CSV table of C-alpha atoms in Angstrom, one decimal:
chain,number,residue,atom,x,y,z
S,30,MET,CA,151.0,-12.0,-35.8
S,31,THR,CA,153.0,-14.2,-33.5
S,32,GLY,CA,156.8,-13.9,-33.0
S,33,GLU,CA,159.7,-15.7,-31.4
S,34,ILE,CA,159.2,-18.8,-29.3
S,35,ILE,CA,159.2,-17.7,-25.6
S,36,LEU,CA,158.7,-21.1,-24.0
S,37,SER,CA,158.8,-24.7,-25.3
S,38,ALA,CA,158.3,-28.1,-23.9
S,39,GLU,CA,159.9,-31.1,-25.4
S,40,GLN,CA,158.7,-34.7,-24.7
S,41,LEU,CA,157.4,-33.4,-21.3
S,42,THR,CA,155.7,-35.7,-18.8
S,43,VAL,CA,153.9,-34.2,-15.9
S,44,GLY,CA,152.3,-35.7,-12.8
S,45,TYR,CA,152.5,-36.0,-9.1
S,46,GLY,CA,155.1,-38.0,-7.3
S,47,LYS,CA,156.0,-40.8,-9.7
S,48,THR,CA,152.5,-41.0,-11.2
S,49,PRO,CA,152.3,-39.5,-14.7
S,50,VAL,CA,149.2,-37.6,-15.7
S,51,VAL,CA,150.0,-36.3,-19.2
S,52,GLY,CA,153.0,-37.5,-21.2
S,53,GLU,CA,154.8,-36.8,-24.5
S,54,ILE,CA,153.9,-33.1,-24.4
S,55,SER,CA,155.5,-31.0,-27.1
S,56,LEU,CA,154.3,-27.4,-27.1
S,57,HIS,CA,155.5,-23.9,-27.7
S,58,ALA,CA,154.3,-20.5,-26.7
S,59,ASP,CA,155.1,-17.6,-29.1
S,60,ALA,CA,155.3,-13.9,-28.4
S,61,GLY,CA,152.0,-12.2,-29.3
S,62,GLU,CA,150.0,-15.4,-29.0
S,63,ILE,CA,147.5,-17.0,-26.6
S,64,LEU,CA,147.8,-20.7,-26.4
S,65,CYS,CA,144.7,-22.3,-24.7
S,66,LEU,CA,144.5,-25.7,-23.0
S,67,ILE,CA,141.0,-27.3,-23.2
S,68,GLY,CA,139.8,-30.7,-22.1
S,69,PRO,CA,137.5,-32.5,-19.6
S,70,ASN,CA,137.9,-32.1,-15.9
S,71,GLY,CA,140.8,-34.1,-14.5
S,72,ALA,CA,142.6,-34.3,-17.8
S,73,GLY,CA,145.7,-32.6,-16.5
S,74,LYS,CA,145.5,-29.1,-17.7
S,75,SER,CA,146.4,-27.5,-14.3
S,76,THR,CA,149.2,-30.1,-13.8
S,77,ILE,CA,150.7,-29.0,-17.1
S,78,LEU,CA,150.5,-25.3,-16.2
S,79,LYS,CA,152.0,-25.8,-12.7
S,80,THR,CA,154.9,-27.8,-14.3
S,81,LEU,CA,155.5,-25.0,-16.9
S,82,ILE,CA,156.0,-22.5,-14.0
S,83,ARG,CA,158.1,-24.9,-11.9
S,84,GLN,CA,155.5,-25.4,-9.2
S,85,LEU,CA,155.8,-29.1,-10.0
S,86,LYS,CA,158.8,-31.0,-11.1
S,87,PRO,CA,158.5,-32.7,-14.5
S,88,LEU,CA,158.7,-36.5,-14.6
S,89,GLY,CA,160.5,-36.4,-17.9
S,90,GLY,CA,161.4,-34.1,-20.8
S,91,VAL,CA,162.6,-30.5,-20.7
S,92,ILE,CA,161.1,-27.0,-20.5
S,93,LEU,CA,163.0,-24.3,-22.2
S,94,MET,CA,162.6,-20.5,-21.7
S,95,GLU,CA,164.3,-18.9,-24.7
S,96,ASP,CA,166.4,-22.0,-25.3
S,97,ALA,CA,167.5,-22.2,-21.6
S,98,PRO,CA,166.2,-25.0,-19.3
S,99,ILE,CA,164.0,-23.4,-16.6
S,100,ALA,CA,165.2,-26.1,-14.2
S,101,ASP,CA,168.6,-24.3,-14.2
S,102,MET,CA,167.2,-20.8,-13.7
S,103,LYS,CA,167.3,-19.0,-10.4
S,104,GLU,CA,163.9,-18.2,-8.9
S,105,ARG,CA,164.3,-14.4,-9.2
S,106,ASP,CA,165.4,-14.7,-12.8
S,107,LEU,CA,162.5,-16.9,-13.7
S,108,ALA,CA,160.1,-14.5,-12.0
S,109,LYS,CA,161.4,-11.7,-14.3
S,110,LYS,CA,160.5,-13.8,-17.3
S,111,SER,CA,157.3,-15.5,-16.4
S,112,ALA,CA,154.3,-14.7,-14.2
S,113,ALA,CA,151.3,-16.8,-13.2
S,114,VAL,CA,147.7,-16.3,-12.2
S,115,LEU,CA,146.5,-19.7,-10.9
S,116,THR,CA,143.1,-21.1,-9.7
S,117,GLY,CA,142.3,-20.6,-6.1
S,118,ARG,CA,141.5,-17.7,-3.8
S,119,VAL,CA,144.2,-15.3,-2.9
S,120,ASP,CA,143.6,-14.0,0.6
S,121,PRO,CA,146.2,-11.4,1.6
S,122,GLU,CA,145.3,-9.8,5.0
S,123,LEU,CA,145.0,-6.1,5.4
S,124,MET,CA,146.4,-5.2,2.0
S,125,THR,CA,145.0,-2.7,-0.5
S,126,CYS,CA,144.7,-3.6,-4.1
S,127,GLU,CA,147.7,-1.4,-4.9
S,128,GLU,CA,149.8,-3.2,-2.3
S,129,VAL,CA,148.9,-6.5,-3.9
S,130,VAL,CA,149.9,-5.2,-7.3
S,131,GLU,CA,153.2,-4.0,-5.8
S,132,THR,CA,154.2,-7.5,-4.8
S,133,GLY,CA,154.7,-8.2,-8.5
S,134,ARG,CA,157.9,-6.0,-8.2
S,135,TYR,CA,159.6,-8.1,-5.5
S,136,ALA,CA,161.7,-9.9,-8.1
S,137,TYR,CA,163.3,-6.5,-8.9
S,138,THR,CA,163.6,-5.0,-5.4
S,139,GLY,CA,166.2,-5.5,-2.7
S,140,MET,CA,165.8,-7.7,0.4
S,141,LEU,CA,163.6,-5.1,2.0
S,142,GLY,CA,161.2,-4.9,-0.9
S,143,ILE,CA,161.5,-1.1,-1.1
S,144,LEU,CA,160.1,0.2,-4.4
S,145,SER,CA,162.1,2.6,-6.5
S,146,ALA,CA,160.6,5.4,-8.6
S,147,HIS,CA,160.8,3.1,-11.6
S,148,ASP,CA,159.0,0.3,-9.7
S,149,ARG,CA,156.2,2.7,-8.8
S,150,GLU,CA,155.8,3.8,-12.4
S,151,THR,CA,155.5,0.2,-13.4
S,152,VAL,CA,152.8,-0.4,-10.8
S,153,ASP,CA,150.9,2.7,-12.0
S,154,GLU,CA,151.1,1.5,-15.6
S,155,ALA,CA,149.8,-1.9,-14.7
S,156,ILE,CA,146.9,-0.5,-12.7
S,157,ARG,CA,146.0,1.8,-15.7
S,158,THR,CA,146.4,-1.0,-18.1
S,159,VAL,CA,143.8,-3.3,-16.4
S,160,GLY,CA,141.5,-0.4,-15.4
S,161,ILE,CA,141.5,-0.6,-11.6
S,162,GLU,CA,142.4,3.0,-10.8
S,163,GLU,CA,139.2,3.6,-8.8
S,164,ILE,CA,139.8,0.6,-6.5
S,165,ARG,CA,143.6,0.9,-5.9
S,166,GLU,CA,143.2,2.0,-2.3
S,167,ARG,CA,140.4,-0.4,-1.4
S,168,ASP,CA,140.9,-3.5,0.7
S,169,PHE,CA,141.6,-6.5,-1.6
S,170,ASN,CA,139.3,-8.7,0.4
S,171,ARG,CA,136.4,-6.3,-0.1
S,172,ILE,CA,136.2,-6.3,-3.9
S,173,SER,CA,134.3,-8.4,-6.4
S,174,ASP,CA,135.7,-11.5,-8.2
S,175,GLY,CA,136.0,-9.6,-11.4
S,176,GLN,CA,138.0,-6.8,-9.8
S,177,ARG,CA,140.2,-9.4,-8.0
S,178,GLN,CA,141.2,-11.0,-11.3
S,179,ARG,CA,142.2,-7.6,-12.7
S,180,VAL,CA,144.3,-6.9,-9.6
S,181,LEU,CA,146.0,-10.2,-9.9
S,182,LEU,CA,146.6,-9.6,-13.6
S,183,ALA,CA,148.1,-6.2,-12.8
S,184,ARG,CA,150.4,-7.9,-10.2
S,185,ALA,CA,151.6,-10.3,-12.9
S,186,LEU,CA,152.2,-7.5,-15.4
S,187,CYS,CA,154.4,-5.8,-12.8
S,188,GLN,CA,156.8,-8.6,-13.2
S,189,GLU,CA,157.2,-7.4,-16.8
S,190,PRO,CA,157.0,-11.0,-18.0
S,191,GLN,CA,157.6,-12.4,-21.4
S,192,LEU,CA,155.3,-15.3,-20.5
S,193,LEU,CA,152.0,-15.2,-18.6
S,194,VAL,CA,150.5,-18.5,-17.4
S,195,MET,CA,146.8,-18.5,-16.2
S,196,ASP,CA,144.7,-21.4,-14.9
S,197,GLU,CA,141.0,-20.8,-15.6
S,198,PRO,CA,141.2,-17.0,-15.1
S,199,THR,CA,137.5,-16.4,-15.9
S,200,SER,CA,135.9,-19.2,-13.8
S,201,PHE,CA,134.5,-16.9,-11.1
S,202,LEU,CA,133.4,-14.1,-13.4
S,203,ASP,CA,130.1,-13.1,-14.8
S,204,ILE,CA,129.6,-12.7,-18.5
S,205,ARG,CA,130.5,-8.9,-18.5
S,206,ASN,CA,133.7,-9.5,-16.6
S,207,LYS,CA,134.6,-12.5,-18.7
S,208,LEU,CA,134.4,-10.5,-21.8
S,209,GLU,CA,136.2,-7.5,-20.4
S,210,PHE,CA,139.0,-9.6,-18.9
S,211,MET,CA,139.6,-11.5,-22.1
S,212,GLY,CA,139.5,-8.2,-24.1
S,213,ILE,CA,142.2,-6.8,-21.8
S,214,LEU,CA,144.3,-9.9,-22.2
S,215,ARG,CA,143.9,-9.9,-25.9
S,216,ARG,CA,145.0,-6.3,-26.1
S,217,LEU,CA,148.0,-6.9,-23.8
S,218,VAL,CA,149.2,-9.8,-26.0
S,219,ARG,CA,148.9,-7.7,-29.1
S,220,GLU,CA,150.5,-4.5,-27.7
S,221,LYS,CA,153.2,-5.9,-25.4
S,222,GLN,CA,153.9,-9.1,-27.5
S,223,ILE,CA,153.9,-11.3,-24.5
S,224,ALA,CA,153.1,-15.0,-24.8
S,225,VAL,CA,150.1,-16.4,-22.8
S,226,ILE,CA,149.3,-20.0,-21.9
S,227,LEU,CA,146.0,-20.5,-20.2
S,228,SER,CA,143.3,-23.1,-19.6
S,229,LEU,CA,139.6,-22.4,-20.1
S,230,HIS,CA,136.4,-24.2,-19.5
S,231,GLU,CA,134.4,-21.7,-21.5
S,232,LEU,CA,134.7,-23.0,-25.0
S,233,GLU,CA,133.1,-20.0,-26.5
S,234,LEU,CA,135.9,-17.8,-25.1
S,235,ALA,CA,138.6,-20.2,-26.2
S,236,GLN,CA,137.1,-20.2,-29.7
S,237,LYS,CA,136.8,-16.4,-30.0
S,238,PHE,CA,139.8,-15.0,-28.0
S,239,THR,CA,142.7,-17.4,-28.4
S,240,ASP,CA,145.2,-18.2,-31.2
S,241,ARG,CA,146.0,-21.9,-30.7
S,242,ILE,CA,144.2,-24.7,-28.9
S,243,ALA,CA,145.7,-27.7,-27.3
S,244,CYS,CA,143.3,-30.5,-26.5
S,245,VAL,CA,144.2,-32.5,-23.4
S,246,LYS,CA,142.7,-36.0,-23.0
S,247,ASP,CA,143.5,-39.5,-21.8
S,248,GLY,CA,147.0,-38.6,-20.8
S,249,VAL,CA,148.2,-36.9,-24.0
S,250,ILE,CA,147.8,-33.8,-26.0
S,251,ALA,CA,145.3,-35.2,-28.4
S,252,GLU,CA,145.4,-32.4,-31.0
S,253,VAL,CA,146.8,-28.9,-31.4
S,254,GLY,CA,145.6,-26.3,-33.9
S,255,SER,CA,143.9,-23.0,-34.6
S,256,PRO,CA,140.4,-22.4,-33.3
S,257,GLU,CA,139.2,-22.8,-36.9
S,258,GLU,CA,140.8,-26.2,-37.0
S,259,ILE,CA,139.7,-27.4,-33.6
S,260,PHE,CA,136.2,-26.1,-33.5
S,261,THR,CA,134.9,-28.1,-36.5
S,262,GLY,CA,133.3,-31.5,-37.0
S,263,GLN,CA,133.4,-33.9,-34.2
S,264,THR,CA,136.6,-32.8,-32.4
S,265,ILE,CA,134.8,-31.1,-29.4
S,266,ARG,CA,132.2,-33.9,-29.1
S,267,THR,CA,135.0,-36.5,-29.0
S,268,LEU,CA,137.2,-34.5,-26.7
S,269,TYR,CA,134.4,-34.2,-24.1
S,270,ASN,CA,132.6,-37.5,-24.8
S,271,VAL,CA,129.4,-35.6,-25.5
S,272,GLU,CA,126.6,-38.2,-25.6
S,273,HIS,CA,123.7,-36.1,-24.4
S,274,GLY,CA,122.8,-32.8,-26.1
S,275,SER,CA,124.8,-31.2,-28.8
S,276,TYR,CA,127.6,-28.7,-29.4
S,277,ASP,CA,127.5,-26.5,-32.4
S,278,SER,CA,131.1,-26.0,-33.5
S,279,LEU,CA,130.3,-23.1,-35.9
S,280,TYR,CA,128.7,-20.9,-33.3
S,281,GLY,CA,130.2,-22.3,-30.1
S,282,THR,CA,126.9,-23.1,-28.5
S,283,VAL,CA,125.5,-26.0,-26.7
S,284,GLU,CA,121.9,-27.3,-26.8
S,285,GLY,CA,120.0,-29.8,-24.6
S,286,GLU,CA,119.0,-33.3,-25.6
S,287,ARG,CA,116.6,-33.8,-28.5
S,288,ASN,CA,113.2,-35.5,-27.9
S,289,ASP,CA,112.9,-37.9,-30.9
S,290,ALA,CA,109.2,-38.8,-30.2
S,291,PRO,CA,106.6,-37.9,-32.9
S,292,PRO,CA,106.1,-34.1,-32.8
S,293,ARG,CA,103.2,-32.7,-30.9
S,294,VAL,CA,103.8,-29.0,-31.9
S,295,PHE,CA,104.7,-27.5,-35.2
S,296,VAL,CA,106.7,-24.3,-35.3
S,297,VAL,CA,106.5,-22.1,-38.3
S,298,GLY,CA,109.7,-20.2,-37.8
S,299,GLY,CA,112.7,-18.7,-39.6
S,300,GLY,CA,115.3,-16.0,-39.4
S,301,GLY,CA,116.2,-16.8,-35.8
S,302,SER,CA,112.6,-16.1,-34.6
S,303,GLY,CA,111.9,-19.7,-33.7
S,304,ILE,CA,115.0,-20.3,-31.5
S,305,PRO,CA,113.4,-19.2,-28.2
S,306,VAL,CA,110.4,-21.4,-28.8
S,307,TYR,CA,112.5,-24.4,-29.8
S,308,ARG,CA,114.4,-24.2,-26.5
S,309,LYS,CA,111.3,-23.6,-24.5
S,310,LEU,CA,109.7,-26.7,-26.0
S,311,GLN,CA,112.8,-28.8,-25.4
S,312,ARG,CA,113.0,-27.7,-21.7
S,313,GLU,CA,109.3,-28.8,-21.3
S,314,GLY,CA,110.0,-32.1,-22.9
S,315,ILE,CA,107.6,-31.5,-25.8
S,316,PRO,CA,108.7,-33.0,-29.2
S,317,PHE,CA,108.2,-30.6,-32.0
S,318,ALA,CA,108.7,-30.2,-35.8
S,319,THR,CA,109.6,-27.1,-37.8
S,320,GLY,CA,109.9,-25.9,-41.3
S,321,VAL,CA,110.2,-25.1,-44.0
S,322,LEU,CA,113.7,-23.6,-43.3
S,323,PRO,CA,116.3,-22.7,-45.9
S,324,GLU,CA,119.6,-24.6,-45.4
S,325,ASN,CA,121.2,-21.2,-44.4
S,326,ASP,CA,118.5,-20.1,-42.1
S,327,LEU,CA,119.5,-18.8,-38.6
S,328,ASP,CA,117.0,-21.1,-37.0
S,329,LEU,CA,118.5,-24.2,-38.5
S,330,PRO,CA,121.4,-25.0,-36.2
S,331,VAL,CA,119.1,-25.0,-33.1
S,332,ALA,CA,116.2,-26.6,-34.9
S,333,GLY,CA,118.5,-29.4,-36.2
S,334,ALA,CA,119.8,-30.0,-32.6
S,335,LEU,CA,116.4,-30.0,-30.9
S,336,ALA,CA,113.5,-30.8,-33.3
S,337,SER,CA,112.4,-34.3,-33.9
S,338,VAL,CA,111.5,-33.3,-37.5
S,339,VAL,CA,112.9,-30.5,-39.6
S,340,ILE,CA,111.8,-29.8,-43.1
S,341,THR,CA,114.4,-27.8,-45.1
S,342,GLY,CA,114.8,-26.3,-48.6
S,343,PRO,CA,117.7,-25.1,-50.7
S,344,ALA,CA,119.4,-21.9,-49.6
S,345,TYR,CA,118.8,-18.7,-51.5
S,346,GLU,CA,115.7,-20.1,-53.1
S,347,PRO,CA,112.0,-19.6,-52.3
S,348,VAL,CA,110.3,-22.4,-50.4
S,349,SER,CA,108.8,-24.8,-52.9
S,350,ALA,CA,105.3,-26.0,-53.0
S,351,GLU,CA,106.5,-29.6,-52.6
S,352,ARG,CA,108.4,-28.8,-49.4
S,353,ALA,CA,105.5,-26.9,-48.0
S,354,ASP,CA,103.2,-29.9,-48.8
S,355,GLU,CA,105.6,-32.1,-46.9
S,356,ALA,CA,105.5,-29.7,-43.9
S,357,LEU,CA,101.8,-29.5,-44.1
S,358,GLU,CA,101.5,-33.3,-43.7
S,359,VAL,CA,103.6,-33.2,-40.6
S,360,LEU,CA,101.6,-30.2,-39.2
S,361,LYS,CA,98.3,-32.2,-39.7
S,362,ARG,CA,99.6,-34.8,-37.2
S,363,CYS,CA,100.4,-32.3,-34.5
S,364,GLU,CA,98.3,-31.1,-31.7
S,365,LYS,CA,99.2,-27.5,-31.8
S,366,ALA,CA,101.1,-24.9,-34.0
S,367,VAL,CA,103.1,-21.8,-33.2
S,368,CYS,CA,104.1,-19.1,-35.7
S,369,THR,CA,107.1,-17.0,-34.8
S,370,VAL,CA,107.6,-15.1,-38.0
S,371,LYS,CA,105.9,-11.7,-38.4
S,372,SER,CA,105.7,-11.5,-42.1
S,373,PHE,CA,105.9,-13.6,-45.3
S,374,GLY,CA,107.8,-12.5,-48.3
S,375,SER,CA,109.0,-14.0,-51.6
S,376,VAL,CA,111.3,-16.6,-50.0
S,377,ASN,CA,108.9,-18.0,-47.3
S,378,ARG,CA,105.6,-17.3,-49.0
S,379,GLU,CA,104.6,-21.0,-49.2
S,380,ASN,CA,105.0,-21.2,-45.4
S,381,ARG,CA,101.9,-19.0,-45.2
S,382,ARG,CA,99.8,-22.0,-46.1
S,383,LEU,CA,101.0,-23.7,-42.8
S,384,LEU,CA,99.8,-20.7,-40.8
S,385,ASP,CA,96.5,-20.5,-42.6
S,386,TYR,CA,95.8,-24.3,-42.0
S,387,ALA,CA,96.7,-24.0,-38.3
S,388,ALA,CA,94.4,-21.0,-37.9
S,389,GLU,CA,91.5,-22.6,-39.8
S,390,HIS,CA,91.6,-25.8,-37.7
S,391,GLY,CA,92.1,-24.2,-34.3
S,392,LEU,CA,95.7,-25.4,-33.8
S,393,LEU,CA,97.3,-22.0,-33.6
S,394,GLU,CA,98.6,-20.7,-30.3
S,395,ASN,CA,100.1,-17.4,-29.5
S,396,VAL,CA,103.8,-17.2,-28.6
S,397,LYS,CA,104.1,-16.6,-24.9
S,398,LYS,CA,106.9,-14.1,-24.1
């Protein structure tokens, strides 16, 4: 559940010099919420984030931190309220991970940067929170990208911010570290009730880990809404001008471009078993058909995206003889057939006729693992 508004932008215009990049921005970040910016490369997401943390001067409008303009705040006061992890390699020389984390306390220390007992407790807590106890004494320049991002997140947490701003924080990470990093961030937002504004290129992470989405395109915020509102219909295809291939808004997956030529291979699939074969045929440029698939079958989203012909039947009902006859006519015009299902039951019993025909006429090929 989100809380009070931590930061808001009203009629904000951002850009470089006198050249605007994105205008008429009205956004707010709430405590306990992750607000995610998505959009094509060059749309202005990083420019927005840099302006929100005062790295760039706004060309118009106002940015408020708890109703106070950030333009009027002293640097040290702003550093106590907001922290940033931006794109780009941080390259501190001869510093351990712990020493990098400690720099997050400089907004609270004196001129000499001497840490108090409370400062060290804060550093220890941040290190434990992001799970980097085992590497705290290691050279920062000798750790992995995933470990670096955790160290930088710990440094940001040491500022005890109400707002955390992050620019593509998962870009250099493998899938394991992406999931672990977003899981840590999700837990922090929930437990510490901080507000997070970040940008992501990985739409599946934006869809599954964030609370609100702001779509940046053509110099404006085109749409703002929950993941359930944004990841539906044509919104993502329109946002990214997807012309080749497809994007499934329900599952957050992308597929290659369909070959619409007459099918050469017929796949008797279902229950998700046909998906690897569909993708293999698409990669090899071989047009294919499949069926009969119920309208709620796990195969259907990928089959619909890649197959030149898909024969479907009503959900929750057995495949009808009529649909099987239709599929059989398509199969007869194919050069080969592949069966990916291991058994036939009451729902897909009619599909057994397809397998039998393919076997009798020498069309059936084994699925290659």
